[in-house]
Amino acid sequence: EAGVTQSPTHLIKTRGQQATLRCSPISGHTSVYWYQQALGLGLQFLLWYDEGEERNRGNFPPRFSGRQFPNYSSELNVNALELEDSALYLCASSYSGTETYGYTFGSGTRLTVV
Amino acid sequence: GQQLNQSPQSMFIQEGEDVSMNCTSSSIFNTWLWYKQEPGEGPVLLIALYKAGELTSNGRLTAQFGITRKDSFLNISASIPSDVGIYFCAGYMEYGNKLVFGAGTILRVKS
């Protein structure tokens, strides 16, 4: 069974540009979560999608947005990039309703803003 | 937002030593999870705890769910070089259906 896959692995953008990150969940998983891992700050919750709908978002500005497609894959968009957006962005998935059993994470997309 | 206090921030130990790390919160959680992240990878679930006072083992790893439901501990016995990585605790919040993570404990093992 393929795990959670994220693309691209690395992304370099200039301040002010937009970045698009992609995630494919484990087959059968309908919930997708996005986390930001900045150096020394642990994992900060960004967004939760389930069945195509945004269910919850963390304390991030509106320029962080995303969507979930009918095949449950997901996209995270970051507009008007700032230097402090540089981080590892992790996607995770789970069967809806089994979140207490933990998520399965992908390997992440390393975003560098210069 | 919600934050878990995880300590220590980092540890540099000798192979064969035992390791202890813990996580505390001002909020009550009904589920505690421990993850390990190796370089270039996403976090991988090690142990899940669902009941106050619960003690669960996974090989050389043992984790406990604190009685107050506001803390959890992870112990690694007889450490080996492949234990190197970042260990995260996480508490599950039913409100918002999300995991809240600690800042991580960086573990280095010298052989």
mmCIF file of C-alpha atoms in Angstrom:
data_model
loop_
_atom_site.group_PDB
_atom_site.id
_atom_site.type_symbol
_atom_site.label_atom_id
_atom_site.label_comp_id
_atom_site.label_asym_id
_atom_site.label_seq_id
_atom_site.Cartn_x
_atom_site.Cartn_y
_atom_site.Cartn_z
ATOM 1 C CA GLU A 1 0.000 0.000 0.000
ATOM 2 C CA ALA A 2 1.440 3.366 -1.016
ATOM 3 C CA GLY A 3 1.880 5.844 1.798
ATOM 4 C CA VAL A 4 1.065 9.536 1.808
ATOM 5 C CA THR A 5 2.907 11.152 -1.075
ATOM 6 C CA GLN A 6 3.796 14.813 -1.333
ATOM 7 C CA SER A 7 5.179 16.854 -4.196
ATOM 8 C CA PRO A 8 7.409 18.544 -4.855
ATOM 9 C CA THR A 9 10.047 17.444 -2.359
ATOM 10 C CA HIS A 10 11.707 20.835 -2.427
ATOM 11 C CA LEU A 11 10.447 24.198 -3.604
ATOM 12 C CA ILE A 12 12.302 27.496 -3.804
ATOM 13 C CA LYS A 13 10.290 30.670 -4.278
ATOM 14 C CA THR A 14 10.867 34.374 -4.134
ATOM 15 C CA ARG A 15 9.166 36.585 -1.582
ATOM 16 C CA GLY A 16 5.779 37.694 -2.881
ATOM 17 C CA GLN A 17 5.278 34.681 -5.149
ATOM 18 C CA GLN A 18 2.749 31.912 -4.710
ATOM 19 C CA ALA A 19 3.511 28.302 -3.837
ATOM 20 C CA THR A 20 1.385 25.225 -4.509
ATOM 21 C CA LEU A 21 2.026 22.013 -2.616
ATOM 22 C CA ARG A 22 0.317 18.724 -3.362
ATOM 23 C CA CYS A 23 -0.617 15.690 -1.328
ATOM 24 C CA SER A 24 -2.042 12.273 -2.167
ATOM 25 C CA PRO A 25 -3.467 10.430 0.844
ATOM 26 C CA ILE A 26 -3.359 6.717 1.499
ATOM 27 C CA SER A 27 -5.973 4.952 -0.591
ATOM 28 C CA GLY A 28 -9.273 4.931 1.297
ATOM 29 C CA HIS A 29 -8.381 7.809 3.594
ATOM 30 C CA THR A 30 -10.800 10.701 3.270
ATOM 31 C CA SER A 31 -9.278 13.153 5.736
ATOM 32 C CA VAL A 32 -6.206 15.204 4.894
ATOM 33 C CA TYR A 33 -4.335 17.439 7.326
ATOM 34 C CA TRP A 34 -1.659 20.022 6.654
ATOM 35 C CA TYR A 35 0.985 21.018 9.191
ATOM 36 C CA GLN A 36 3.810 23.518 9.086
ATOM 37 C CA GLN A 37 7.086 22.514 10.711
ATOM 38 C CA ALA A 38 9.301 25.526 11.148
ATOM 39 C CA LEU A 39 12.681 25.133 12.778
ATOM 40 C CA GLY A 40 12.369 24.624 16.521
ATOM 41 C CA LEU A 41 8.595 25.154 16.576
ATOM 42 C CA GLY A 42 7.276 21.635 16.295
ATOM 43 C CA LEU A 43 4.294 20.970 14.075
ATOM 44 C CA GLN A 44 1.700 23.711 13.745
ATOM 45 C CA PHE A 45 -1.768 22.736 12.524
ATOM 46 C CA LEU A 46 -2.763 24.467 9.282
ATOM 47 C CA LEU A 47 -5.814 22.868 7.716
ATOM 48 C CA TRP A 48 -8.087 19.830 7.860
ATOM 49 C CA TYR A 49 -10.084 18.607 4.871
ATOM 50 C CA ASP A 50 -12.612 15.821 4.895
ATOM 51 C CA GLU A 51 -14.879 14.685 2.095
ATOM 52 C CA GLY A 52 -13.920 17.693 0.002
ATOM 53 C CA GLU A 53 -14.738 20.291 2.642
ATOM 54 C CA GLU A 54 -12.508 22.436 4.823
ATOM 55 C CA ARG A 55 -13.416 21.374 8.367
ATOM 56 C CA ASN A 56 -10.982 23.364 10.451
ATOM 57 C CA ARG A 57 -8.043 25.704 10.089
ATOM 58 C CA GLY A 58 -5.266 26.729 12.429
ATOM 59 C CA ASN A 59 -4.110 30.169 13.431
ATOM 60 C CA PHE A 60 -2.645 31.118 10.067
ATOM 61 C CA PRO A 61 -3.449 34.111 7.816
ATOM 62 C CA PRO A 62 -5.904 33.734 4.899
ATOM 63 C CA ARG A 63 -3.069 33.642 2.371
ATOM 64 C CA PHE A 64 -2.725 30.007 3.443
ATOM 65 C CA SER A 65 -5.498 28.139 1.701
ATOM 66 C CA GLY A 66 -6.166 24.866 0.022
ATOM 67 C CA ARG A 67 -8.671 22.432 -1.284
ATOM 68 C CA GLN A 68 -9.463 18.762 -1.476
ATOM 69 C CA PHE A 69 -10.358 17.120 -4.743
ATOM 70 C CA PRO A 70 -12.977 14.401 -5.381
ATOM 71 C CA ASN A 71 -10.230 11.753 -5.295
ATOM 72 C CA TYR A 72 -9.304 13.069 -1.789
ATOM 73 C CA SER A 73 -5.951 14.441 -2.870
ATOM 74 C CA SER A 74 -5.255 17.919 -1.612
ATOM 75 C CA GLU A 75 -3.459 21.088 -2.499
ATOM 76 C CA LEU A 76 -2.042 23.753 -0.198
ATOM 77 C CA ASN A 77 -1.591 27.229 -1.617
ATOM 78 C CA VAL A 78 0.448 29.939 0.006
ATOM 79 C CA ASN A 79 0.060 33.380 -1.519
ATOM 80 C CA ALA A 80 2.258 36.461 -1.128
ATOM 81 C CA LEU A 81 5.095 34.393 0.286
ATOM 82 C CA GLU A 82 7.084 35.806 3.168
ATOM 83 C CA LEU A 83 10.526 34.778 4.354
ATOM 84 C CA GLU A 84 9.074 33.275 7.529
ATOM 85 C CA ASP A 85 6.972 30.882 5.440
ATOM 86 C CA SER A 86 10.142 28.872 4.883
ATOM 87 C CA ALA A 87 9.448 25.525 6.540
ATOM 88 C CA LEU A 88 8.723 21.861 6.015
ATOM 89 C CA TYR A 89 5.060 21.391 5.113
ATOM 90 C CA LEU A 90 3.699 18.021 6.121
ATOM 91 C CA CYS A 91 0.555 16.389 4.880
ATOM 92 C CA ALA A 92 -1.134 13.578 6.777
ATOM 93 C CA SER A 93 -4.170 11.438 6.144
ATOM 94 C CA SER A 94 -6.559 9.203 8.038
ATOM 95 C CA TYR A 95 -9.867 7.429 7.698
ATOM 96 C CA SER A 96 -12.561 9.863 8.759
ATOM 97 C CA GLY A 97 -13.469 9.220 12.375
ATOM 98 C CA THR A 98 -10.218 7.457 13.279
ATOM 99 C CA GLU A 99 -8.161 10.514 14.032
ATOM 100 C CA THR A 100 -7.591 9.445 17.613
ATOM 101 C CA TYR A 101 -5.502 6.582 16.276
ATOM 102 C CA GLY A 102 -3.074 9.066 14.806
ATOM 103 C CA TYR A 103 -2.356 10.188 11.307
ATOM 104 C CA THR A 104 0.005 8.830 8.675
ATOM 105 C CA PHE A 105 2.367 11.540 7.510
ATOM 106 C CA GLY A 106 4.078 12.091 4.190
ATOM 107 C CA SER A 107 7.742 13.053 3.950
ATOM 108 C CA GLY A 108 6.920 16.708 3.416
ATOM 109 C CA THR A 109 7.701 19.535 1.046
ATOM 110 C CA ARG A 110 10.592 21.766 2.013
ATOM 111 C CA LEU A 111 9.632 25.317 1.041
ATOM 112 C CA THR A 112 12.366 27.911 0.971
ATOM 113 C CA VAL A 113 11.470 31.561 0.419
ATOM 114 C CA VAL A 114 14.321 33.821 -0.640
ATOM 115 C CA GLY B 1 -2.754 28.549 20.179
ATOM 116 C CA GLN B 2 -2.658 25.337 22.131
ATOM 117 C CA GLN B 3 0.839 24.203 22.962
ATOM 118 C CA LEU B 4 2.356 21.228 24.638
ATOM 119 C CA ASN B 5 5.500 21.714 26.693
ATOM 120 C CA GLN B 6 7.953 19.001 25.797
ATOM 121 C CA SER B 7 11.253 18.422 27.553
ATOM 122 C CA PRO B 8 14.100 18.106 27.290
ATOM 123 C CA GLN B 9 14.697 20.003 24.050
ATOM 124 C CA SER B 10 17.621 17.766 23.184
ATOM 125 C CA MET B 11 19.623 14.892 24.571
ATOM 126 C CA PHE B 12 23.040 13.527 23.683
ATOM 127 C CA ILE B 13 23.499 10.157 25.312
ATOM 128 C CA GLN B 14 25.773 7.160 25.257
ATOM 129 C CA GLU B 15 24.627 4.019 23.477
ATOM 130 C CA GLY B 16 23.064 1.656 25.981
ATOM 131 C CA GLU B 17 21.713 4.367 28.259
ATOM 132 C CA ASP B 18 18.034 4.757 29.049
ATOM 133 C CA VAL B 19 16.180 7.885 27.898
ATOM 134 C CA SER B 20 13.219 9.710 29.399
ATOM 135 C CA MET B 21 11.227 12.577 27.952
ATOM 136 C CA ASN B 22 7.913 14.116 28.872
ATOM 137 C CA CYS B 23 5.147 16.366 27.754
ATOM 138 C CA THR B 24 2.857 18.580 29.816
ATOM 139 C CA SER B 25 -0.163 20.674 28.998
ATOM 140 C CA SER B 26 -2.512 23.063 30.711
ATOM 141 C CA SER B 27 -5.370 21.293 28.912
ATOM 142 C CA ILE B 28 -6.773 17.828 29.346
ATOM 143 C CA PHE B 29 -6.368 15.407 26.456
ATOM 144 C CA ASN B 30 -8.183 12.130 25.981
ATOM 145 C CA THR B 31 -5.533 10.735 23.687
ATOM 146 C CA TRP B 32 -1.768 11.061 23.786
ATOM 147 C CA LEU B 33 0.456 9.996 20.917
ATOM 148 C CA TRP B 34 4.197 9.745 20.506
ATOM 149 C CA TYR B 35 5.864 10.133 17.101
ATOM 150 C CA LYS B 36 9.424 9.834 15.854
ATOM 151 C CA GLN B 37 10.793 11.808 12.925
ATOM 152 C CA GLU B 38 13.995 10.845 11.155
ATOM 153 C CA PRO B 39 15.874 13.211 8.836
ATOM 154 C CA GLY B 40 14.075 13.788 5.554
ATOM 155 C CA GLU B 41 10.974 11.926 6.659
ATOM 156 C CA GLY B 42 7.608 12.699 8.159
ATOM 157 C CA PRO B 43 6.761 11.702 11.739
ATOM 158 C CA VAL B 44 5.922 8.049 12.329
ATOM 159 C CA LEU B 45 3.559 6.944 15.086
ATOM 160 C CA LEU B 46 5.288 4.985 17.863
ATOM 161 C CA ILE B 47 2.720 4.624 20.639
ATOM 162 C CA ALA B 48 -0.871 5.727 21.244
ATOM 163 C CA LEU B 49 -2.418 6.098 24.720
ATOM 164 C CA TYR B 50 -6.153 6.329 25.341
ATOM 165 C CA LYS B 51 -6.739 6.006 29.063
ATOM 166 C CA ALA B 52 -5.482 7.936 32.085
ATOM 167 C CA GLY B 53 -2.824 5.923 33.850
ATOM 168 C CA GLU B 54 -2.298 3.651 30.850
ATOM 169 C CA LEU B 55 1.190 2.254 30.380
ATOM 170 C CA THR B 56 1.983 0.898 26.912
ATOM 171 C CA SER B 57 5.120 -0.657 25.498
ATOM 172 C CA ASN B 58 6.429 -1.057 21.970
ATOM 173 C CA GLY B 59 9.694 -2.975 22.107
ATOM 174 C CA ARG B 60 12.199 -0.874 24.035
ATOM 175 C CA LEU B 61 9.777 2.046 24.164
ATOM 176 C CA THR B 62 7.353 2.584 27.026
ATOM 177 C CA ALA B 63 4.896 5.443 27.285
ATOM 178 C CA GLN B 64 2.488 6.466 30.015
ATOM 179 C CA PHE B 65 -0.667 8.548 30.015
ATOM 180 C CA GLY B 66 -0.604 10.742 33.133
ATOM 181 C CA ILE B 67 -3.335 10.372 35.720
ATOM 182 C CA THR B 68 -4.288 14.035 35.425
ATOM 183 C CA ARG B 69 -4.584 13.592 31.616
ATOM 184 C CA LYS B 70 -2.369 16.640 31.270
ATOM 185 C CA ASP B 71 0.908 14.858 30.777
ATOM 186 C CA SER B 72 2.638 11.901 29.198
ATOM 187 C CA PHE B 73 6.046 10.270 29.385
ATOM 188 C CA LEU B 74 8.150 8.289 26.943
ATOM 189 C CA ASN B 75 11.026 6.073 27.995
ATOM 190 C CA ILE B 76 13.523 4.334 25.726
ATOM 191 C CA SER B 77 15.584 1.594 27.274
ATOM 192 C CA ALA B 78 19.082 0.575 26.202
ATOM 193 C CA SER B 79 19.364 3.161 23.434
ATOM 194 C CA ILE B 80 20.971 2.252 20.113
ATOM 195 C CA PRO B 81 22.248 4.466 17.268
ATOM 196 C CA SER B 82 19.070 4.049 15.203
ATOM 197 C CA ASP B 83 17.063 5.715 17.980
ATOM 198 C CA VAL B 84 18.446 9.027 16.709
ATOM 199 C CA GLY B 85 15.733 11.434 15.616
ATOM 200 C CA ILE B 86 13.197 13.929 16.860
ATOM 201 C CA TYR B 87 10.503 12.631 19.183
ATOM 202 C CA PHE B 88 7.197 14.463 19.317
ATOM 203 C CA CYS B 89 4.347 14.124 21.733
ATOM 204 C CA ALA B 90 0.865 14.966 20.504
ATOM 205 C CA GLY B 91 -2.471 15.402 22.215
ATOM 206 C CA TYR B 92 -5.744 14.870 20.411
ATOM 207 C CA MET B 93 -8.305 17.641 20.681
ATOM 208 C CA GLU B 94 -11.843 16.558 19.935
ATOM 209 C CA TYR B 95 -12.814 20.184 19.425
ATOM 210 C CA GLY B 96 -11.569 20.876 15.937
ATOM 211 C CA ASN B 97 -10.486 17.254 15.507
ATOM 212 C CA LYS B 98 -6.787 17.961 15.448
ATOM 213 C CA LEU B 99 -3.539 16.847 16.976
ATOM 214 C CA VAL B 100 -1.560 19.412 18.967
ATOM 215 C CA PHE B 101 2.167 18.729 18.930
ATOM 216 C CA GLY B 102 4.993 19.483 21.289
ATOM 217 C CA ALA B 103 8.143 21.166 19.964
ATOM 218 C CA GLY B 104 10.032 17.881 19.944
ATOM 219 C CA THR B 105 13.002 16.301 21.703
ATOM 220 C CA ILE B 106 16.108 15.848 19.580
ATOM 221 C CA LEU B 107 17.860 12.620 20.506
ATOM 222 C CA ARG B 108 21.463 11.942 19.587
ATOM 223 C CA VAL B 109 23.203 8.699 20.498
ATOM 224 C CA LYS B 110 26.958 8.243 20.540
ATOM 225 C CA SER B 111 28.355 4.776 20.140
#
